[in-house]
Amino acid sequence: MFENTNYPKAKKYWYEGKFYDWASPVAHLMTHALHYGTSVFEGIRAYPTDKGPAVFRLKEHIDRFEHSADVARMKMPYTKEQIIETIKLTMRENGMQSAYIRPLLFYSYGNLGLVPKACPVELLVAVWEWGAYLGEKADKGVSSYIVPWRRIHHSQLDMKAKLGGLYILSTIAGLIAREKNCDEAIFLNLEGNVAEGPGENLFVIKKGILKTNDRSESILEGITRTSLLEMAKDMGLKTAVGPITRKELFGADEAFFSGTAVETTPVVQVTDGSDAGREAKTYTIGNGAIGPITRQMRQAYQDVVRGKIARYAKWLTLVNE
Ligand code: PMP
């Protein structure tokens, strides 16, 4: 019934203690989370290494997962260790060498009032092979569109949480960008500065300095972002953290998205559609091609996640151990 065309190599998913064939649905359509987005989730990746598949920064992802559940007032029915073991088990069950890993905790079937008093909290773990999130252009660089809708402000919600319902904003932004023939969206924050992509953080590079923003600019401080900042410092690159103005983005020598799904993806063009009443204007970043520091960071990240740099082995959890 459900083909796995867009979920390559997905065979079984784990749901509440059991494995199910990918094609077999188990949830009711009156599931609370389907109606109100009352779920929290993580996006994690595993990569092949010399020691078998390894999950990148699994502990940090599960810490954030627990925090998201707290924010959503969901009582986590599993310990961190149980979730980690379940993820490893699901990787093994599917025979995955590399994968995108999606744990989802949600209010399930019970009642449909906004307060899910009769809905149990349930856990799903799914894995599949997800290639470059923004397609083949990930190597050459993508175009981006600054959407008119602003990022939710950090005073309105805890931006450290990944809450299912919030992501409809990301879906809308992503669809607007594609309507405008761009590859991905960018949100401004309420202050009018550059915030982030729908599922990615943003770095800009000017005169050799790698810069990104932080939670005070209403972003999710991604685990990839934090890893890249640490790696860049270790590589002897200059880094800065602070607000990124639109002007800084348009005038950057290089820019790239960072995130578990996109990894590091160069941004080579930005169209400013942030003012819906005015005609959008397009800017080329640098010379319109992937720049040297982006290339360097991209390579370093690929090496780190594949366990090729001993210093960062601490960030990997071996699936078969
Ligand atoms: N911002 C948003 C809104 C996201 O959804 C994500 C993906 N989790 C990121 C940034 C990047 O976070 P990470 O590097 O932890 O994947």
Tab-separated table of C-alpha atoms and ligand atoms in Angstrom:
chain	number	residue	atom	x	y	z
A	1	MET	CA	0.000	0.000	0.000
A	2	PHE	CA	2.774	2.440	0.892
A	3	GLU	CA	5.699	2.163	-1.495
A	4	ASN	CA	9.121	3.254	-0.347
A	5	THR	CA	9.995	5.091	-3.593
A	6	ASN	CA	11.026	8.226	-1.712
A	7	TYR	CA	12.476	6.295	1.217
A	8	PRO	CA	15.191	4.223	-0.438
A	9	LYS	CA	16.194	1.031	1.375
A	10	ALA	CA	13.576	1.509	4.120
A	11	LYS	CA	12.345	-1.974	5.034
A	12	LYS	CA	11.058	-1.804	8.591
A	13	TYR	CA	10.179	0.937	11.014
A	14	TRP	CA	10.100	0.662	14.779
A	15	TYR	CA	6.927	1.746	16.531
A	16	GLU	CA	6.228	1.290	20.211
A	17	GLY	CA	8.436	-1.717	20.752
A	18	LYS	CA	7.954	-3.603	17.506
A	19	PHE	CA	9.163	-3.588	13.910
A	20	TYR	CA	6.616	-3.215	11.110
A	21	ASP	CA	6.991	-3.628	7.369
A	22	TRP	CA	7.444	-0.247	5.751
A	23	ALA	CA	4.290	-0.730	3.685
A	24	SER	CA	2.017	-1.429	6.638
A	25	PRO	CA	0.373	1.524	8.400
A	26	VAL	CA	-0.463	1.196	12.098
A	27	ALA	CA	-1.816	4.602	13.174
A	28	HIS	CA	-5.376	5.930	13.128
A	29	LEU	CA	-6.196	9.007	11.054
A	30	MET	CA	-7.625	10.650	14.176
A	31	THR	CA	-4.137	10.695	15.698
A	32	HIS	CA	-3.855	13.974	17.607
A	33	ALA	CA	-0.523	14.907	16.041
A	34	LEU	CA	-1.906	14.653	12.515
A	35	HIS	CA	-4.494	17.336	13.295
A	36	TYR	CA	-2.489	19.783	15.403
A	37	GLY	CA	1.157	18.982	14.795
A	38	THR	CA	1.515	17.853	18.403
A	39	SER	CA	4.770	16.020	17.860
A	40	VAL	CA	8.473	16.527	18.370
A	41	PHE	CA	11.166	15.040	16.186
A	42	GLU	CA	14.831	14.773	15.312
A	43	GLY	CA	16.737	14.534	12.063
A	44	ILE	CA	19.933	12.532	12.441
A	45	ARG	CA	22.360	10.976	9.965
A	46	ALA	CA	24.533	7.900	10.002
A	47	TYR	CA	27.553	7.394	7.738
A	48	PRO	CA	29.769	4.489	6.767
A	49	THR	CA	33.109	4.361	8.586
A	50	ASP	CA	35.964	1.827	8.776
A	51	LYS	CA	34.232	0.410	11.839
A	52	GLY	CA	30.836	0.059	10.216
A	53	PRO	CA	27.988	2.570	10.218
A	54	ALA	CA	28.228	5.361	12.780
A	55	VAL	CA	25.661	7.912	13.888
A	56	PHE	CA	26.853	11.514	14.011
A	57	ARG	CA	26.377	13.256	17.378
A	58	LEU	CA	23.634	10.901	18.468
A	59	LYS	CA	23.791	11.947	22.105
A	60	GLU	CA	23.356	15.635	21.275
A	61	HIS	CA	20.384	14.841	19.041
A	62	ILE	CA	18.702	12.787	21.742
A	63	ASP	CA	19.382	15.511	24.330
A	64	ARG	CA	17.602	17.966	22.035
A	65	PHE	CA	14.809	15.451	21.453
A	66	GLU	CA	14.214	15.245	25.204
A	67	HIS	CA	14.285	18.994	25.507
A	68	SER	CA	11.712	19.303	22.694
A	69	ALA	CA	9.456	16.824	24.513
A	70	ASP	CA	9.779	18.902	27.684
A	71	VAL	CA	8.798	22.063	25.818
A	72	ALA	CA	5.750	20.264	24.373
A	73	ARG	CA	4.849	18.987	27.864
A	74	MET	CA	5.146	15.442	26.577
A	75	LYS	CA	6.090	12.851	29.090
A	76	MET	CA	8.901	10.901	27.456
A	77	PRO	CA	8.001	7.230	27.840
A	78	TYR	CA	11.582	6.061	27.136
A	79	THR	CA	14.988	6.846	28.576
A	80	LYS	CA	17.706	8.385	26.424
A	81	GLU	CA	19.602	5.097	26.502
A	82	GLN	CA	16.527	3.205	25.274
A	83	ILE	CA	16.079	5.613	22.371
A	84	ILE	CA	19.749	5.347	21.434
A	85	GLU	CA	19.568	1.541	21.505
A	86	THR	CA	16.351	1.597	19.453
A	87	ILE	CA	17.993	3.748	16.795
A	88	LYS	CA	20.974	1.384	16.569
A	89	LEU	CA	18.615	-1.588	16.436
A	90	THR	CA	16.553	-0.023	13.642
A	91	MET	CA	19.721	0.677	11.642
A	92	ARG	CA	20.758	-2.972	12.021
A	93	GLU	CA	17.267	-4.315	11.252
A	94	ASN	CA	17.335	-2.406	7.950
A	95	GLY	CA	20.949	-3.320	7.207
A	96	MET	CA	21.824	0.345	6.727
A	97	GLN	CA	25.375	1.601	6.132
A	98	SER	CA	24.267	5.203	5.863
A	99	ALA	CA	20.884	6.641	6.707
A	100	TYR	CA	18.719	9.531	7.650
A	101	ILE	CA	17.194	8.706	11.020
A	102	ARG	CA	13.844	10.095	12.128
A	103	PRO	CA	12.664	9.610	15.700
A	104	LEU	CA	9.184	11.083	16.181
A	105	LEU	CA	7.385	11.384	19.489
A	106	PHE	CA	3.723	12.244	19.205
A	107	TYR	CA	0.352	12.415	20.852
A	108	SER	CA	-1.421	9.456	19.383
A	109	TYR	CA	-5.044	8.332	19.194
A	110	GLY	CA	-7.327	9.209	22.094
A	111	ASN	CA	-9.299	12.432	21.970
A	112	LEU	CA	-9.352	15.440	19.675
A	113	GLY	CA	-9.618	18.304	22.155
A	114	LEU	CA	-6.558	20.547	22.043
A	115	VAL	CA	-5.488	19.149	25.398
A	116	PRO	CA	-4.572	15.552	24.542
A	117	LYS	CA	-5.723	14.121	27.831
A	118	ALA	CA	-6.631	10.688	26.484
A	119	CYS	CA	-3.784	10.457	23.939
A	120	PRO	CA	-0.792	8.306	24.748
A	121	VAL	CA	2.650	9.612	23.797
A	122	GLU	CA	4.174	7.206	21.269
A	123	LEU	CA	7.541	6.813	19.588
A	124	LEU	CA	8.399	6.009	16.001
A	125	VAL	CA	11.908	5.414	14.653
A	126	ALA	CA	12.306	5.303	10.877
A	127	VAL	CA	15.480	5.074	8.778
A	128	TRP	CA	16.098	5.341	5.060
A	129	GLU	CA	18.809	6.397	2.687
A	130	TRP	CA	18.413	10.085	1.982
A	131	GLY	CA	20.923	11.534	-0.462
A	132	ALA	CA	21.759	15.223	-0.873
A	133	TYR	CA	18.773	17.106	0.530
A	134	LEU	CA	18.797	19.830	-2.096
A	135	GLY	CA	19.719	17.443	-4.896
A	136	GLU	CA	22.719	17.445	-7.190
A	137	LYS	CA	23.136	21.193	-6.925
A	138	ALA	CA	24.550	20.646	-3.449
A	139	ASP	CA	28.007	20.515	-5.071
A	140	LYS	CA	27.693	23.564	-7.304
A	141	GLY	CA	25.616	25.794	-5.067
A	142	VAL	CA	21.929	26.561	-4.670
A	143	SER	CA	19.747	29.593	-5.156
A	144	SER	CA	17.695	30.894	-2.258
A	145	TYR	CA	14.652	33.093	-1.818
A	146	ILE	CA	14.037	35.334	1.193
A	147	VAL	CA	10.362	34.823	1.957
A	148	PRO	CA	8.099	37.578	3.309
A	149	TRP	CA	7.077	35.544	6.379
A	150	ARG	CA	9.380	36.067	9.328
A	151	ARG	CA	10.818	33.419	11.624
A	152	ILE	CA	8.933	32.927	14.895
A	153	HIS	CA	10.660	35.159	17.440
A	154	HIS	CA	12.665	33.657	20.295
A	155	SER	CA	10.387	35.498	22.725
A	156	GLN	CA	7.395	33.609	21.327
A	157	LEU	CA	8.657	30.072	21.709
A	158	ASP	CA	11.683	28.112	22.872
A	159	MET	CA	13.727	27.966	19.683
A	160	LYS	CA	15.818	25.043	20.946
A	161	ALA	CA	12.862	22.713	20.431
A	162	LYS	CA	11.966	20.901	17.218
A	163	LEU	CA	8.189	20.948	17.365
A	164	GLY	CA	6.251	19.214	14.582
A	165	GLY	CA	3.524	21.829	14.149
A	166	LEU	CA	5.992	24.665	13.714
A	167	TYR	CA	7.341	23.094	10.585
A	168	ILE	CA	4.312	24.053	8.534
A	169	LEU	CA	6.038	27.456	8.368
A	170	SER	CA	9.059	25.763	6.848
A	171	THR	CA	6.905	23.876	4.357
A	172	ILE	CA	5.156	27.092	3.285
A	173	ALA	CA	8.489	28.902	2.919
A	174	GLY	CA	9.971	26.012	0.928
A	175	LEU	CA	6.984	25.996	-1.416
A	176	ILE	CA	7.147	29.770	-1.921
A	177	ALA	CA	10.856	29.524	-2.794
A	178	ARG	CA	10.136	26.840	-5.375
A	179	GLU	CA	7.260	28.868	-6.861
A	180	LYS	CA	9.911	31.532	-7.429
A	181	ASN	CA	12.187	28.969	-9.115
A	182	CYS	CA	14.673	28.994	-6.266
A	183	ASP	CA	16.090	25.930	-4.557
A	184	GLU	CA	15.516	26.899	-0.939
A	185	ALA	CA	13.985	29.563	1.309
A	186	ILE	CA	15.586	31.900	3.815
A	187	PHE	CA	13.707	33.502	6.703
A	188	LEU	CA	14.394	36.917	8.151
A	189	ASN	CA	13.709	37.414	11.853
A	190	LEU	CA	11.448	40.085	13.324
A	191	GLU	CA	14.435	42.423	13.598
A	192	GLY	CA	14.822	42.199	9.806
A	193	ASN	CA	18.121	40.322	9.967
A	194	VAL	CA	18.813	37.025	8.258
A	195	ALA	CA	17.670	34.143	10.473
A	196	GLU	CA	17.989	30.718	8.814
A	197	GLY	CA	16.592	28.358	6.216
A	198	PRO	CA	13.462	26.257	6.765
A	199	GLY	CA	15.589	23.375	8.027
A	200	GLU	CA	19.118	24.795	7.896
A	201	ASN	CA	21.368	27.354	9.494
A	202	LEU	CA	23.309	29.823	7.416
A	203	PHE	CA	26.981	30.816	7.380
A	204	VAL	CA	28.464	33.795	5.548
A	205	ILE	CA	32.143	34.317	4.795
A	206	LYS	CA	33.757	37.710	4.306
A	207	LYS	CA	37.492	38.385	4.147
A	208	GLY	CA	38.212	34.915	5.480
A	209	ILE	CA	35.934	35.183	8.528
A	210	LEU	CA	33.283	32.507	8.892
A	211	LYS	CA	30.214	33.971	10.528
A	212	THR	CA	26.892	32.642	11.717
A	213	ASN	CA	24.185	33.844	14.092
A	214	ASP	CA	22.823	32.421	17.332
A	215	ARG	CA	19.571	31.905	19.221
A	216	SER	CA	19.253	35.615	19.979
A	217	GLU	CA	18.498	35.941	16.244
A	218	SER	CA	15.585	33.447	16.478
A	219	ILE	CA	17.250	30.384	14.989
A	220	LEU	CA	17.513	26.768	15.963
A	221	GLU	CA	21.183	26.456	16.911
A	222	GLY	CA	21.852	23.380	14.832
A	223	ILE	CA	24.180	20.596	15.850
A	224	THR	CA	25.889	20.821	12.451
A	225	ARG	CA	26.409	24.559	12.984
A	226	THR	CA	27.998	23.995	16.391
A	227	SER	CA	30.216	21.219	15.002
A	228	LEU	CA	31.344	23.368	12.062
A	229	LEU	CA	32.202	26.296	14.345
A	230	GLU	CA	34.387	24.024	16.472
A	231	MET	CA	36.008	22.442	13.414
A	232	ALA	CA	36.678	25.834	11.801
A	233	LYS	CA	38.445	27.054	14.938
A	234	ASP	CA	40.495	23.843	15.068
A	235	MET	CA	41.399	24.408	11.404
A	236	GLY	CA	42.736	27.848	12.290
A	237	LEU	CA	39.937	29.761	10.554
A	238	LYS	CA	38.562	32.948	12.058
A	239	THR	CA	34.961	32.667	13.220
A	240	ALA	CA	32.354	35.113	14.460
A	241	VAL	CA	28.874	34.726	15.935
A	242	GLY	CA	26.394	37.577	15.705
A	243	PRO	CA	23.506	39.058	13.745
A	244	ILE	CA	23.755	38.734	9.962
A	245	THR	CA	22.195	41.663	8.126
A	246	ARG	CA	20.720	41.275	4.665
A	247	LYS	CA	23.495	43.516	3.341
A	248	GLU	CA	26.110	41.213	4.835
A	249	LEU	CA	24.535	38.252	3.088
A	250	PHE	CA	24.261	39.981	-0.309
A	251	GLY	CA	27.846	41.219	-0.034
A	252	ALA	CA	29.357	37.997	1.296
A	253	ASP	CA	32.293	36.364	-0.493
A	254	GLU	CA	30.718	32.970	0.196
A	255	ALA	CA	27.672	31.579	1.987
A	256	PHE	CA	26.446	28.108	2.832
A	257	PHE	CA	23.598	26.311	4.539
A	258	SER	CA	24.394	23.867	7.321
A	259	GLY	CA	22.236	21.129	8.799
A	260	THR	CA	21.912	17.407	9.207
A	261	ALA	CA	19.928	17.039	5.981
A	262	VAL	CA	21.847	19.525	3.777
A	263	GLU	CA	25.183	18.905	5.530
A	264	THR	CA	27.044	21.900	4.048
A	265	THR	CA	25.509	23.269	0.872
A	266	PRO	CA	26.866	26.379	-0.853
A	267	VAL	CA	24.428	29.235	-1.479
A	268	VAL	CA	25.456	31.109	-4.620
A	269	GLN	CA	22.431	33.275	-5.290
A	270	VAL	CA	19.919	35.090	-3.091
A	271	THR	CA	16.674	36.689	-4.237
A	272	ASP	CA	15.241	39.135	-1.749
A	273	GLY	CA	11.477	38.702	-1.756
A	274	SER	CA	11.123	39.789	1.866
A	275	ASP	CA	8.991	42.808	0.989
A	276	ALA	CA	5.904	41.376	-0.665
A	277	GLY	CA	4.939	44.885	-1.904
A	278	ARG	CA	8.144	45.398	-3.877
A	279	GLU	CA	9.768	43.622	-6.763
A	280	ALA	CA	12.229	40.963	-5.660
A	281	LYS	CA	15.914	41.622	-6.362
A	282	THR	CA	18.522	38.968	-7.073
A	283	TYR	CA	22.118	39.018	-5.814
A	284	THR	CA	24.992	36.753	-6.732
A	285	ILE	CA	27.154	35.623	-3.802
A	286	GLY	CA	30.857	36.041	-4.567
A	287	ASN	CA	31.473	34.940	-8.137
A	288	GLY	CA	28.436	32.663	-8.184
A	289	ALA	CA	30.411	29.467	-7.627
A	290	ILE	CA	31.374	27.487	-4.552
A	291	GLY	CA	34.139	29.363	-2.701
A	292	PRO	CA	37.402	28.025	-1.237
A	293	ILE	CA	36.433	28.132	2.452
A	294	THR	CA	33.048	26.531	1.773
A	295	ARG	CA	34.838	23.806	-0.164
A	296	GLN	CA	37.277	23.300	2.690
A	297	MET	CA	34.511	23.087	5.322
A	298	ARG	CA	32.479	20.781	3.120
A	299	GLN	CA	35.372	18.365	2.747
A	300	ALA	CA	36.236	18.536	6.444
A	301	TYR	CA	32.635	17.763	7.407
A	302	GLN	CA	32.496	14.763	5.079
A	303	ASP	CA	35.752	13.477	6.576
A	304	VAL	CA	34.597	14.002	10.159
A	305	VAL	CA	31.233	12.241	9.774
A	306	ARG	CA	32.959	9.287	8.080
A	307	GLY	CA	35.373	8.875	10.970
A	308	LYS	CA	38.444	9.925	8.993
A	309	ILE	CA	39.659	12.464	11.539
A	310	ALA	CA	40.584	10.851	14.853
A	311	ARG	CA	40.102	14.034	16.836
A	312	TYR	CA	36.341	13.924	16.220
A	313	ALA	CA	35.796	10.211	16.745
A	314	LYS	CA	34.117	11.321	19.991
A	315	TRP	CA	31.179	12.557	17.870
A	316	LEU	CA	30.426	9.124	16.395
A	317	THR	CA	28.329	6.302	17.834
A	318	LEU	CA	29.046	2.949	16.210
A	319	VAL	CA	25.847	1.138	15.255
A	320	ASN	CA	27.264	-2.353	15.731
A	321	GLU	CA	28.732	-1.849	19.177
B	1	PMP	N1	17.277	25.227	11.614
B	1	PMP	C1	16.127	24.539	11.516
B	1	PMP	C2	14.858	25.285	11.517
B	1	PMP	C3	16.146	23.143	11.407
B	1	PMP	O1	15.012	22.448	11.308
B	1	PMP	C4	17.384	22.468	11.371
B	1	PMP	C5	17.428	20.980	11.215
B	1	PMP	N2	17.326	20.335	12.458
B	1	PMP	C6	18.559	23.222	11.480
B	1	PMP	C7	18.463	24.602	11.603
B	1	PMP	C8	19.902	22.556	11.496
B	1	PMP	O2	20.032	21.789	12.660
B	1	PMP	P1	20.979	20.523	12.745
B	1	PMP	O3	22.316	20.976	12.300
B	1	PMP	O4	20.945	20.161	14.183
B	1	PMP	O5	20.414	19.493	11.851
